mmCIF file with all atom_site columns, C-alpha atoms in Angstrom:
data_model
loop_
_atom_site.group_PDB
_atom_site.id
_atom_site.type_symbol
_atom_site.label_atom_id
_atom_site.label_alt_id
_atom_site.label_comp_id
_atom_site.label_asym_id
_atom_site.label_entity_id
_atom_site.label_seq_id
_atom_site.pdbx_PDB_ins_code
_atom_site.Cartn_x
_atom_site.Cartn_y
_atom_site.Cartn_z
_atom_site.occupancy
_atom_site.B_iso_or_equiv
_atom_site.pdbx_formal_charge
_atom_site.auth_seq_id
_atom_site.auth_comp_id
_atom_site.auth_asym_id
_atom_site.auth_atom_id
_atom_site.pdbx_PDB_model_num
ATOM 1   C CA . UNK A 1 1   ? 0.000   0.000   0.000  1.00 59.00 ? 214 UNK A CA 1
ATOM 2   C CA . UNK A 1 2   ? 1.705   3.204   -1.158 1.00 62.00 ? 215 UNK A CA 1
ATOM 3   C CA . UNK A 1 3   ? 0.665   5.753   1.492  1.00 63.00 ? 216 UNK A CA 1
ATOM 4   C CA . UNK A 1 4   ? 3.178   8.362   0.229  1.00 70.00 ? 217 UNK A CA 1
ATOM 5   C CA . UNK A 1 5   ? 2.953   10.647  3.256  1.00 69.00 ? 218 UNK A CA 1
ATOM 6   C CA . UNK A 1 6   ? -0.739  11.456  2.793  1.00 91.00 ? 219 UNK A CA 1
ATOM 7   C CA . UNK A 1 7   ? -3.361  11.661  5.560  1.00 96.00 ? 220 UNK A CA 1
ATOM 8   C CA . UNK A 1 8   ? -4.228  8.092   6.597  1.00 96.00 ? 221 UNK A CA 1
ATOM 9   C CA . UNK A 1 9   ? -6.923  6.760   8.954  1.00 98.00 ? 222 UNK A CA 1
ATOM 10  C CA . UNK A 1 10  ? -6.886  3.398   10.729 1.00 98.00 ? 223 UNK A CA 1
ATOM 11  C CA . UNK A 1 11  ? -10.436 2.529   11.802 1.00 98.00 ? 224 UNK A CA 1
ATOM 12  C CA . UNK A 1 12  ? -10.473 0.469   14.980 1.00 97.00 ? 225 UNK A CA 1
ATOM 13  C CA . UNK A 1 13  ? -6.775  1.143   15.527 1.00 96.00 ? 226 UNK A CA 1
ATOM 14  C CA . UNK A 1 14  ? -6.692  -0.508  18.956 1.00 94.00 ? 227 UNK A CA 1
ATOM 15  C CA . UNK A 1 15  ? -3.197  -0.237  20.440 1.00 94.00 ? 228 UNK A CA 1
ATOM 16  C CA . UNK A 1 16  ? -1.807  1.221   17.216 1.00 95.00 ? 229 UNK A CA 1
ATOM 17  C CA . UNK A 1 17  ? 0.144   -1.746  15.878 1.00 94.00 ? 230 UNK A CA 1
ATOM 18  C CA . UNK A 1 18  ? -0.782  -0.951  12.258 1.00 95.00 ? 231 UNK A CA 1
ATOM 19  C CA . UNK A 1 19  ? -0.201  2.772   12.820 1.00 96.00 ? 232 UNK A CA 1
ATOM 20  C CA . UNK A 1 20  ? 3.316   1.909   13.974 1.00 94.00 ? 233 UNK A CA 1
ATOM 21  C CA . UNK A 1 21  ? 3.916   -0.078  10.786 1.00 93.00 ? 234 UNK A CA 1
ATOM 22  C CA . UNK A 1 22  ? 2.655   2.822   8.654  1.00 92.00 ? 235 UNK A CA 1
ATOM 23  C CA . UNK A 1 23  ? 4.746   5.466   10.430 1.00 90.00 ? 236 UNK A CA 1
ATOM 24  C CA . UNK A 1 24  ? 7.523   5.323   7.831  1.00 88.00 ? 237 UNK A CA 1
ATOM 25  C CA . UNK A 1 25  ? 5.011   5.766   4.986  1.00 87.00 ? 238 UNK A CA 1
ATOM 26  C CA . UNK A 1 26  ? 2.867   8.632   6.230  1.00 87.00 ? 239 UNK A CA 1
ATOM 27  C CA . UNK A 1 27  ? 3.510   11.743  8.304  1.00 85.00 ? 240 UNK A CA 1
ATOM 28  C CA . UNK A 1 28  ? -0.185  12.329  8.991  1.00 94.00 ? 241 UNK A CA 1
ATOM 29  C CA . UNK A 1 29  ? -1.520  9.187   10.676 1.00 96.00 ? 242 UNK A CA 1
ATOM 30  C CA . UNK A 1 30  ? -4.845  9.055   12.475 1.00 98.00 ? 243 UNK A CA 1
ATOM 31  C CA . UNK A 1 31  ? -6.483  6.288   14.464 1.00 98.00 ? 244 UNK A CA 1
ATOM 32  C CA . UNK A 1 32  ? -10.027 6.051   15.779 1.00 98.00 ? 245 UNK A CA 1
ATOM 33  C CA . UNK A 1 33  ? -11.135 3.510   18.367 1.00 97.00 ? 246 UNK A CA 1
ATOM 34  C CA . UNK A 1 34  ? -13.796 3.391   21.089 1.00 96.00 ? 247 UNK A CA 1
ATOM 35  C CA . UNK A 1 35  ? -11.392 1.905   23.677 1.00 94.00 ? 248 UNK A CA 1
ATOM 36  C CA . UNK A 1 36  ? -9.532  4.651   25.590 1.00 95.00 ? 249 UNK A CA 1
ATOM 37  C CA . UNK A 1 37  ? -7.166  2.138   27.193 1.00 93.00 ? 250 UNK A CA 1
ATOM 38  C CA . UNK A 1 38  ? -5.975  0.824   23.818 1.00 91.00 ? 251 UNK A CA 1
ATOM 39  C CA . UNK A 1 39  ? -5.475  4.355   22.511 1.00 95.00 ? 252 UNK A CA 1
ATOM 40  C CA . UNK A 1 40  ? -2.825  5.092   25.149 1.00 94.00 ? 253 UNK A CA 1
ATOM 41  C CA . UNK A 1 41  ? -0.327  2.993   23.147 1.00 93.00 ? 254 UNK A CA 1
ATOM 42  C CA . UNK A 1 42  ? -1.672  4.121   19.765 1.00 95.00 ? 255 UNK A CA 1
ATOM 43  C CA . UNK A 1 43  ? -1.025  7.786   20.604 1.00 94.00 ? 256 UNK A CA 1
ATOM 44  C CA . UNK A 1 44  ? 2.713   7.183   20.130 1.00 93.00 ? 257 UNK A CA 1
ATOM 45  C CA . UNK A 1 45  ? 2.127   6.676   16.402 1.00 94.00 ? 258 UNK A CA 1
ATOM 46  C CA . UNK A 1 46  ? -0.192  9.501   15.368 1.00 94.00 ? 259 UNK A CA 1
ATOM 47  C CA . UNK A 1 47  ? -3.323  11.478  16.122 1.00 96.00 ? 260 UNK A CA 1
ATOM 48  C CA . UNK A 1 48  ? -5.836  9.344   17.997 1.00 97.00 ? 261 UNK A CA 1
ATOM 49  C CA . UNK A 1 49  ? -9.530  9.941   18.453 1.00 98.00 ? 262 UNK A CA 1
ATOM 50  C CA . UNK A 1 50  ? -11.558 8.065   21.027 1.00 98.00 ? 263 UNK A CA 1
ATOM 51  C CA . UNK A 1 51  ? -15.034 7.305   19.737 1.00 97.00 ? 264 UNK A CA 1
ATOM 52  C CA . UNK A 1 52  ? -17.296 5.391   17.422 1.00 97.00 ? 265 UNK A CA 1
ATOM 53  C CA . UNK A 1 53  ? -16.206 5.805   13.795 1.00 98.00 ? 266 UNK A CA 1
ATOM 54  C CA . UNK A 1 54  ? -19.828 6.157   12.679 1.00 98.00 ? 267 UNK A CA 1
ATOM 55  C CA . UNK A 1 55  ? -20.564 9.154   14.908 1.00 98.00 ? 268 UNK A CA 1
ATOM 56  C CA . UNK A 1 56  ? -17.155 10.800  15.295 1.00 97.00 ? 269 UNK A CA 1
ATOM 57  C CA . UNK A 1 57  ? -16.420 13.949  13.284 1.00 96.00 ? 270 UNK A CA 1
ATOM 58  C CA . UNK A 1 58  ? -13.221 13.417  11.311 1.00 98.00 ? 271 UNK A CA 1
ATOM 59  C CA . UNK A 1 59  ? -11.495 15.217  8.432  1.00 97.00 ? 272 UNK A CA 1
ATOM 60  C CA . UNK A 1 60  ? -11.286 13.683  4.959  1.00 98.00 ? 273 UNK A CA 1
ATOM 61  C CA . UNK A 1 61  ? -8.493  11.192  4.277  1.00 97.00 ? 274 UNK A CA 1
ATOM 62  C CA . UNK A 1 62  ? -6.343  10.108  1.346  1.00 96.00 ? 275 UNK A CA 1
ATOM 63  C CA . UNK A 1 63  ? -6.221  6.551   2.683  1.00 96.00 ? 276 UNK A CA 1
ATOM 64  C CA . UNK A 1 64  ? -8.481  4.611   5.017  1.00 98.00 ? 277 UNK A CA 1
ATOM 65  C CA . UNK A 1 65  ? -7.590  1.190   6.389  1.00 98.00 ? 278 UNK A CA 1
ATOM 66  C CA . UNK A 1 66  ? -9.789  -1.106  8.436  1.00 98.00 ? 279 UNK A CA 1
ATOM 67  C CA . UNK A 1 67  ? -8.411  -4.384  9.770  1.00 97.00 ? 280 UNK A CA 1
ATOM 68  C CA . UNK A 1 68  ? -10.807 -6.700  11.625 1.00 94.00 ? 281 UNK A CA 1
ATOM 69  C CA . UNK A 1 69  ? -13.046 -3.801  12.647 1.00 96.00 ? 282 UNK A CA 1
ATOM 70  C CA . UNK A 1 70  ? -15.823 -3.628  10.037 1.00 98.00 ? 283 UNK A CA 1
ATOM 71  C CA . UNK A 1 71  ? -17.780 -6.459  11.681 1.00 97.00 ? 284 UNK A CA 1
ATOM 72  C CA . UNK A 1 72  ? -18.011 -4.357  14.880 1.00 96.00 ? 285 UNK A CA 1
ATOM 73  C CA . UNK A 1 73  ? -20.188 -1.820  13.023 1.00 97.00 ? 286 UNK A CA 1
ATOM 74  C CA . UNK A 1 74  ? -23.401 -1.975  11.001 1.00 98.00 ? 287 UNK A CA 1
ATOM 75  C CA . UNK A 1 75  ? -22.161 -2.892  7.516  1.00 98.00 ? 288 UNK A CA 1
ATOM 76  C CA . UNK A 1 76  ? -23.990 -0.443  5.236  1.00 98.00 ? 289 UNK A CA 1
ATOM 77  C CA . UNK A 1 77  ? -23.570 2.678   7.409  1.00 98.00 ? 290 UNK A CA 1
ATOM 78  C CA . UNK A 1 78  ? -19.886 1.862   7.956  1.00 99.00 ? 291 UNK A CA 1
ATOM 79  C CA . UNK A 1 79  ? -19.163 1.399   4.239  1.00 99.00 ? 292 UNK A CA 1
ATOM 80  C CA . UNK A 1 80  ? -21.074 4.590   3.411  1.00 99.00 ? 293 UNK A CA 1
ATOM 81  C CA . UNK A 1 81  ? -19.144 6.619   5.976  1.00 99.00 ? 294 UNK A CA 1
ATOM 82  C CA . UNK A 1 82  ? -15.832 5.179   4.765  1.00 99.00 ? 295 UNK A CA 1
ATOM 83  C CA . UNK A 1 83  ? -16.801 6.220   1.245  1.00 98.00 ? 296 UNK A CA 1
ATOM 84  C CA . UNK A 1 84  ? -17.674 9.771   2.304  1.00 97.00 ? 297 UNK A CA 1
ATOM 85  C CA . UNK A 1 85  ? -14.540 10.188  4.464  1.00 98.00 ? 298 UNK A CA 1
ATOM 86  C CA . UNK A 1 86  ? -12.266 9.590   1.459  1.00 98.00 ? 299 UNK A CA 1
ATOM 87  C CA . UNK A 1 87  ? -10.910 12.503  -0.528 1.00 97.00 ? 300 UNK A CA 1
ATOM 88  C CA . UNK A 1 88  ? -11.241 12.351  -4.314 1.00 96.00 ? 301 UNK A CA 1
ATOM 89  C CA . UNK A 1 89  ? -8.577  9.946   -5.535 1.00 95.00 ? 302 UNK A CA 1
ATOM 90  C CA . UNK A 1 90  ? -8.437  8.363   -2.072 1.00 96.00 ? 303 UNK A CA 1
ATOM 91  C CA . UNK A 1 91  ? -8.098  4.637   -1.468 1.00 97.00 ? 304 UNK A CA 1
ATOM 92  C CA . UNK A 1 92  ? -9.880  2.326   0.953  1.00 98.00 ? 305 UNK A CA 1
ATOM 93  C CA . UNK A 1 93  ? -8.381  -0.951  2.168  1.00 98.00 ? 306 UNK A CA 1
ATOM 94  C CA . UNK A 1 94  ? -10.445 -3.327  4.308  1.00 99.00 ? 307 UNK A CA 1
ATOM 95  C CA . UNK A 1 95  ? -9.391  -6.676  5.706  1.00 98.00 ? 308 UNK A CA 1
ATOM 96  C CA . UNK A 1 96  ? -12.440 -8.046  7.462  1.00 97.00 ? 309 UNK A CA 1
ATOM 97  C CA . UNK A 1 97  ? -14.078 -11.109 8.926  1.00 95.00 ? 310 UNK A CA 1
ATOM 98  C CA . UNK A 1 98  ? -17.218 -12.776 7.640  1.00 95.00 ? 311 UNK A CA 1
ATOM 99  C CA . UNK A 1 99  ? -19.599 -15.297 9.173  1.00 93.00 ? 312 UNK A CA 1
ATOM 100 C CA . UNK A 1 100 ? -19.153 -18.882 8.008  1.00 90.00 ? 313 UNK A CA 1
ATOM 101 C CA . UNK A 1 101 ? -22.253 -20.010 6.113  1.00 91.00 ? 314 UNK A CA 1
ATOM 102 C CA . UNK A 1 102 ? -21.411 -22.203 3.123  1.00 89.00 ? 315 UNK A CA 1
ATOM 103 C CA . UNK A 1 103 ? -19.681 -25.573 2.826  1.00 90.00 ? 316 UNK A CA 1
ATOM 104 C CA . UNK A 1 104 ? -16.782 -23.746 1.116  1.00 84.00 ? 317 UNK A CA 1
ATOM 105 C CA . UNK A 1 105 ? -16.454 -21.404 4.117  1.00 82.00 ? 318 UNK A CA 1
ATOM 106 C CA . UNK A 1 106 ? -16.211 -24.344 6.510  1.00 85.00 ? 319 UNK A CA 1
ATOM 107 C CA . UNK A 1 107 ? -13.773 -26.204 4.256  1.00 85.00 ? 320 UNK A CA 1
ATOM 108 C CA . UNK A 1 108 ? -11.447 -23.209 3.955  1.00 79.00 ? 321 UNK A CA 1
ATOM 109 C CA . UNK A 1 109 ? -11.677 -22.527 7.710  1.00 78.00 ? 322 UNK A CA 1
ATOM 110 C CA . UNK A 1 110 ? -10.930 -26.168 8.485  1.00 81.00 ? 323 UNK A CA 1
ATOM 111 C CA . UNK A 1 111 ? -7.941  -26.286 6.149  1.00 81.00 ? 324 UNK A CA 1
ATOM 112 C CA . UNK A 1 112 ? -6.597  -23.050 7.644  1.00 79.00 ? 325 UNK A CA 1
ATOM 113 C CA . UNK A 1 113 ? -6.892  -24.117 11.270 1.00 78.00 ? 326 UNK A CA 1
ATOM 114 C CA . UNK A 1 114 ? -3.759  -26.265 11.530 1.00 80.00 ? 327 UNK A CA 1
ATOM 115 C CA . UNK A 1 115 ? -1.299  -23.882 9.811  1.00 80.00 ? 328 UNK A CA 1
ATOM 116 C CA . UNK A 1 116 ? -2.691  -20.870 11.689 1.00 76.00 ? 329 UNK A CA 1
ATOM 117 C CA . UNK A 1 117 ? -2.507  -22.684 15.019 1.00 79.00 ? 330 UNK A CA 1
ATOM 118 C CA . UNK A 1 118 ? 1.068   -23.786 14.302 1.00 83.00 ? 331 UNK A CA 1
ATOM 119 C CA . UNK A 1 119 ? 2.044   -20.244 13.308 1.00 80.00 ? 332 UNK A CA 1
ATOM 120 C CA . UNK A 1 120 ? 0.548   -18.855 16.530 1.00 78.00 ? 333 UNK A CA 1
ATOM 121 C CA . UNK A 1 121 ? 2.495   -21.353 18.621 1.00 85.00 ? 334 UNK A CA 1
ATOM 122 C CA . UNK A 1 122 ? 5.778   -20.748 16.773 1.00 87.00 ? 335 UNK A CA 1
ATOM 123 C CA . UNK A 1 123 ? 5.468   -16.960 16.952 1.00 81.00 ? 336 UNK A CA 1
ATOM 124 C CA . UNK A 1 124 ? 4.089   -16.989 20.483 1.00 79.00 ? 337 UNK A CA 1
ATOM 125 C CA . UNK A 1 125 ? 0.980   -15.107 19.401 1.00 68.00 ? 338 UNK A CA 1
ATOM 126 C CA . UNK A 1 126 ? -1.964  -14.855 21.737 1.00 62.00 ? 339 UNK A CA 1
ATOM 127 C CA . UNK A 1 127 ? -5.454  -13.514 21.247 1.00 58.00 ? 340 UNK A CA 1
ATOM 128 C CA . UNK A 1 128 ? -5.501  -9.716  21.232 1.00 57.00 ? 341 UNK A CA 1
ATOM 129 C CA . UNK A 1 129 ? -6.610  -8.025  24.440 1.00 59.00 ? 342 UNK A CA 1
ATOM 130 C CA . UNK A 1 130 ? -9.343  -6.036  22.723 1.00 56.00 ? 343 UNK A CA 1
ATOM 131 C CA . UNK A 1 131 ? -13.090 -6.376  22.385 1.00 63.00 ? 344 UNK A CA 1
ATOM 132 C CA . UNK A 1 132 ? -14.063 -9.378  20.268 1.00 70.00 ? 345 UNK A CA 1
ATOM 133 C CA . UNK A 1 133 ? -17.279 -9.880  18.324 1.00 80.00 ? 346 UNK A CA 1
ATOM 134 C CA . UNK A 1 134 ? -18.415 -12.571 15.900 1.00 88.00 ? 347 UNK A CA 1
ATOM 135 C CA . UNK A 1 135 ? -19.207 -11.344 12.374 1.00 92.00 ? 348 UNK A CA 1
ATOM 136 C CA . UNK A 1 136 ? -22.939 -11.022 11.578 1.00 93.00 ? 349 UNK A CA 1
ATOM 137 C CA . UNK A 1 137 ? -22.782 -11.088 7.758  1.00 96.00 ? 350 UNK A CA 1
ATOM 138 C CA . UNK A 1 138 ? -21.536 -13.861 5.527  1.00 95.00 ? 351 UNK A CA 1
ATOM 139 C CA . UNK A 1 139 ? -19.225 -13.278 2.560  1.00 95.00 ? 352 UNK A CA 1
ATOM 140 C CA . UNK A 1 140 ? -22.069 -13.108 0.014  1.00 95.00 ? 353 UNK A CA 1
ATOM 141 C CA . UNK A 1 141 ? -23.900 -10.426 2.030  1.00 97.00 ? 354 UNK A CA 1
ATOM 142 C CA . UNK A 1 142 ? -20.760 -8.348  2.459  1.00 98.00 ? 355 UNK A CA 1
ATOM 143 C CA . UNK A 1 143 ? -19.847 -8.653  -1.222 1.00 98.00 ? 356 UNK A CA 1
ATOM 144 C CA . UNK A 1 144 ? -23.364 -7.680  -2.321 1.00 98.00 ? 357 UNK A CA 1
ATOM 145 C CA . UNK A 1 145 ? -23.509 -4.594  -0.090 1.00 98.00 ? 358 UNK A CA 1
ATOM 146 C CA . UNK A 1 146 ? -19.963 -3.510  -0.890 1.00 98.00 ? 359 UNK A CA 1
ATOM 147 C CA . UNK A 1 147 ? -20.643 -3.720  -4.637 1.00 98.00 ? 360 UNK A CA 1
ATOM 148 C CA . UNK A 1 148 ? -23.643 -1.385  -4.184 1.00 98.00 ? 361 UNK A CA 1
ATOM 149 C CA . UNK A 1 149 ? -21.903 1.144   -1.958 1.00 98.00 ? 362 UNK A CA 1
ATOM 150 C CA . UNK A 1 150 ? -18.404 0.978   -3.452 1.00 99.00 ? 363 UNK A CA 1
ATOM 151 C CA . UNK A 1 151 ? -18.877 0.529   -7.212 1.00 98.00 ? 364 UNK A CA 1
ATOM 152 C CA . UNK A 1 152 ? -15.866 -1.048  -8.862 1.00 98.00 ? 365 UNK A CA 1
ATOM 153 C CA . UNK A 1 153 ? -14.411 -2.334  -5.579 1.00 98.00 ? 366 UNK A CA 1
ATOM 154 C CA . UNK A 1 154 ? -12.118 -5.346  -5.710 1.00 98.00 ? 367 UNK A CA 1
ATOM 155 C CA . UNK A 1 155 ? -13.563 -7.832  -3.225 1.00 98.00 ? 368 UNK A CA 1
ATOM 156 C CA . UNK A 1 156 ? -11.801 -11.099 -2.466 1.00 97.00 ? 369 UNK A CA 1
ATOM 157 C CA . UNK A 1 157 ? -12.340 -14.057 -0.193 1.00 91.00 ? 370 UNK A CA 1
ATOM 158 C CA . UNK A 1 158 ? -9.221  -14.643 1.897  1.00 89.00 ? 371 UNK A CA 1
ATOM 159 C CA . UNK A 1 159 ? -7.834  -17.400 4.069  1.00 79.00 ? 372 UNK A CA 1
ATOM 160 C CA . UNK A 1 160 ? -9.958  -18.706 6.947  1.00 76.00 ? 373 UNK A CA 1
ATOM 161 C CA . UNK A 1 161 ? -13.047 -16.456 7.317  1.00 84.00 ? 374 UNK A CA 1
ATOM 162 C CA . UNK A 1 162 ? -11.499 -13.256 6.012  1.00 90.00 ? 375 UNK A CA 1
ATOM 163 C CA . UNK A 1 163 ? -12.144 -11.018 3.032  1.00 96.00 ? 376 UNK A CA 1
ATOM 164 C CA . UNK A 1 164 ? -10.527 -7.938  1.548  1.00 98.00 ? 377 UNK A CA 1
ATOM 165 C CA . UNK A 1 165 ? -11.973 -4.904  -0.172 1.00 99.00 ? 378 UNK A CA 1
ATOM 166 C CA . UNK A 1 166 ? -9.938  -2.380  -2.141 1.00 98.00 ? 379 UNK A CA 1
ATOM 167 C CA . UNK A 1 167 ? -11.665 0.681   -3.544 1.00 99.00 ? 380 UNK A CA 1
ATOM 168 C CA . UNK A 1 168 ? -10.608 3.992   -5.073 1.00 98.00 ? 381 UNK A CA 1
ATOM 169 C CA . UNK A 1 169 ? -12.762 7.099   -4.947 1.00 96.00 ? 382 UNK A CA 1
ATOM 170 C CA . UNK A 1 170 ? -12.678 8.700   -8.376 1.00 90.00 ? 383 UNK A CA 1
#
């Protein structure tokens, strides 16, 4: 993702891990998250705003990223606000979670379990200490809504129960 120093927003930034990774690519980083405790760490990496993305007043952004946070918000209002928060020429990147609903979903999740578990053990990863919520929408629902709200978006099913959306505001 070529953030080229432009104003960038991380929705659901939590402790700011992604903001820290983006620090070398953008001088104007913003994070929004409802958890004030998590934002203490995130503040080291950019401007942080405590609040609900859907109701918080924010400036327009050149780039918006959302990693594992879309399923914490109502889908259509969240996608619409992301669309309106982007400047012309801006880019939106979402890596989200979807509800398992089809045999393919369960097959992919099952095949992913062993390598992901092994990777977690090897790297010493634990579950994040942030609010967790199961996704409400399945992949088909998310894809259908995203295609309506973000025309021309590139939507892909990813490993386990993840998906990605890339969209440019023209």
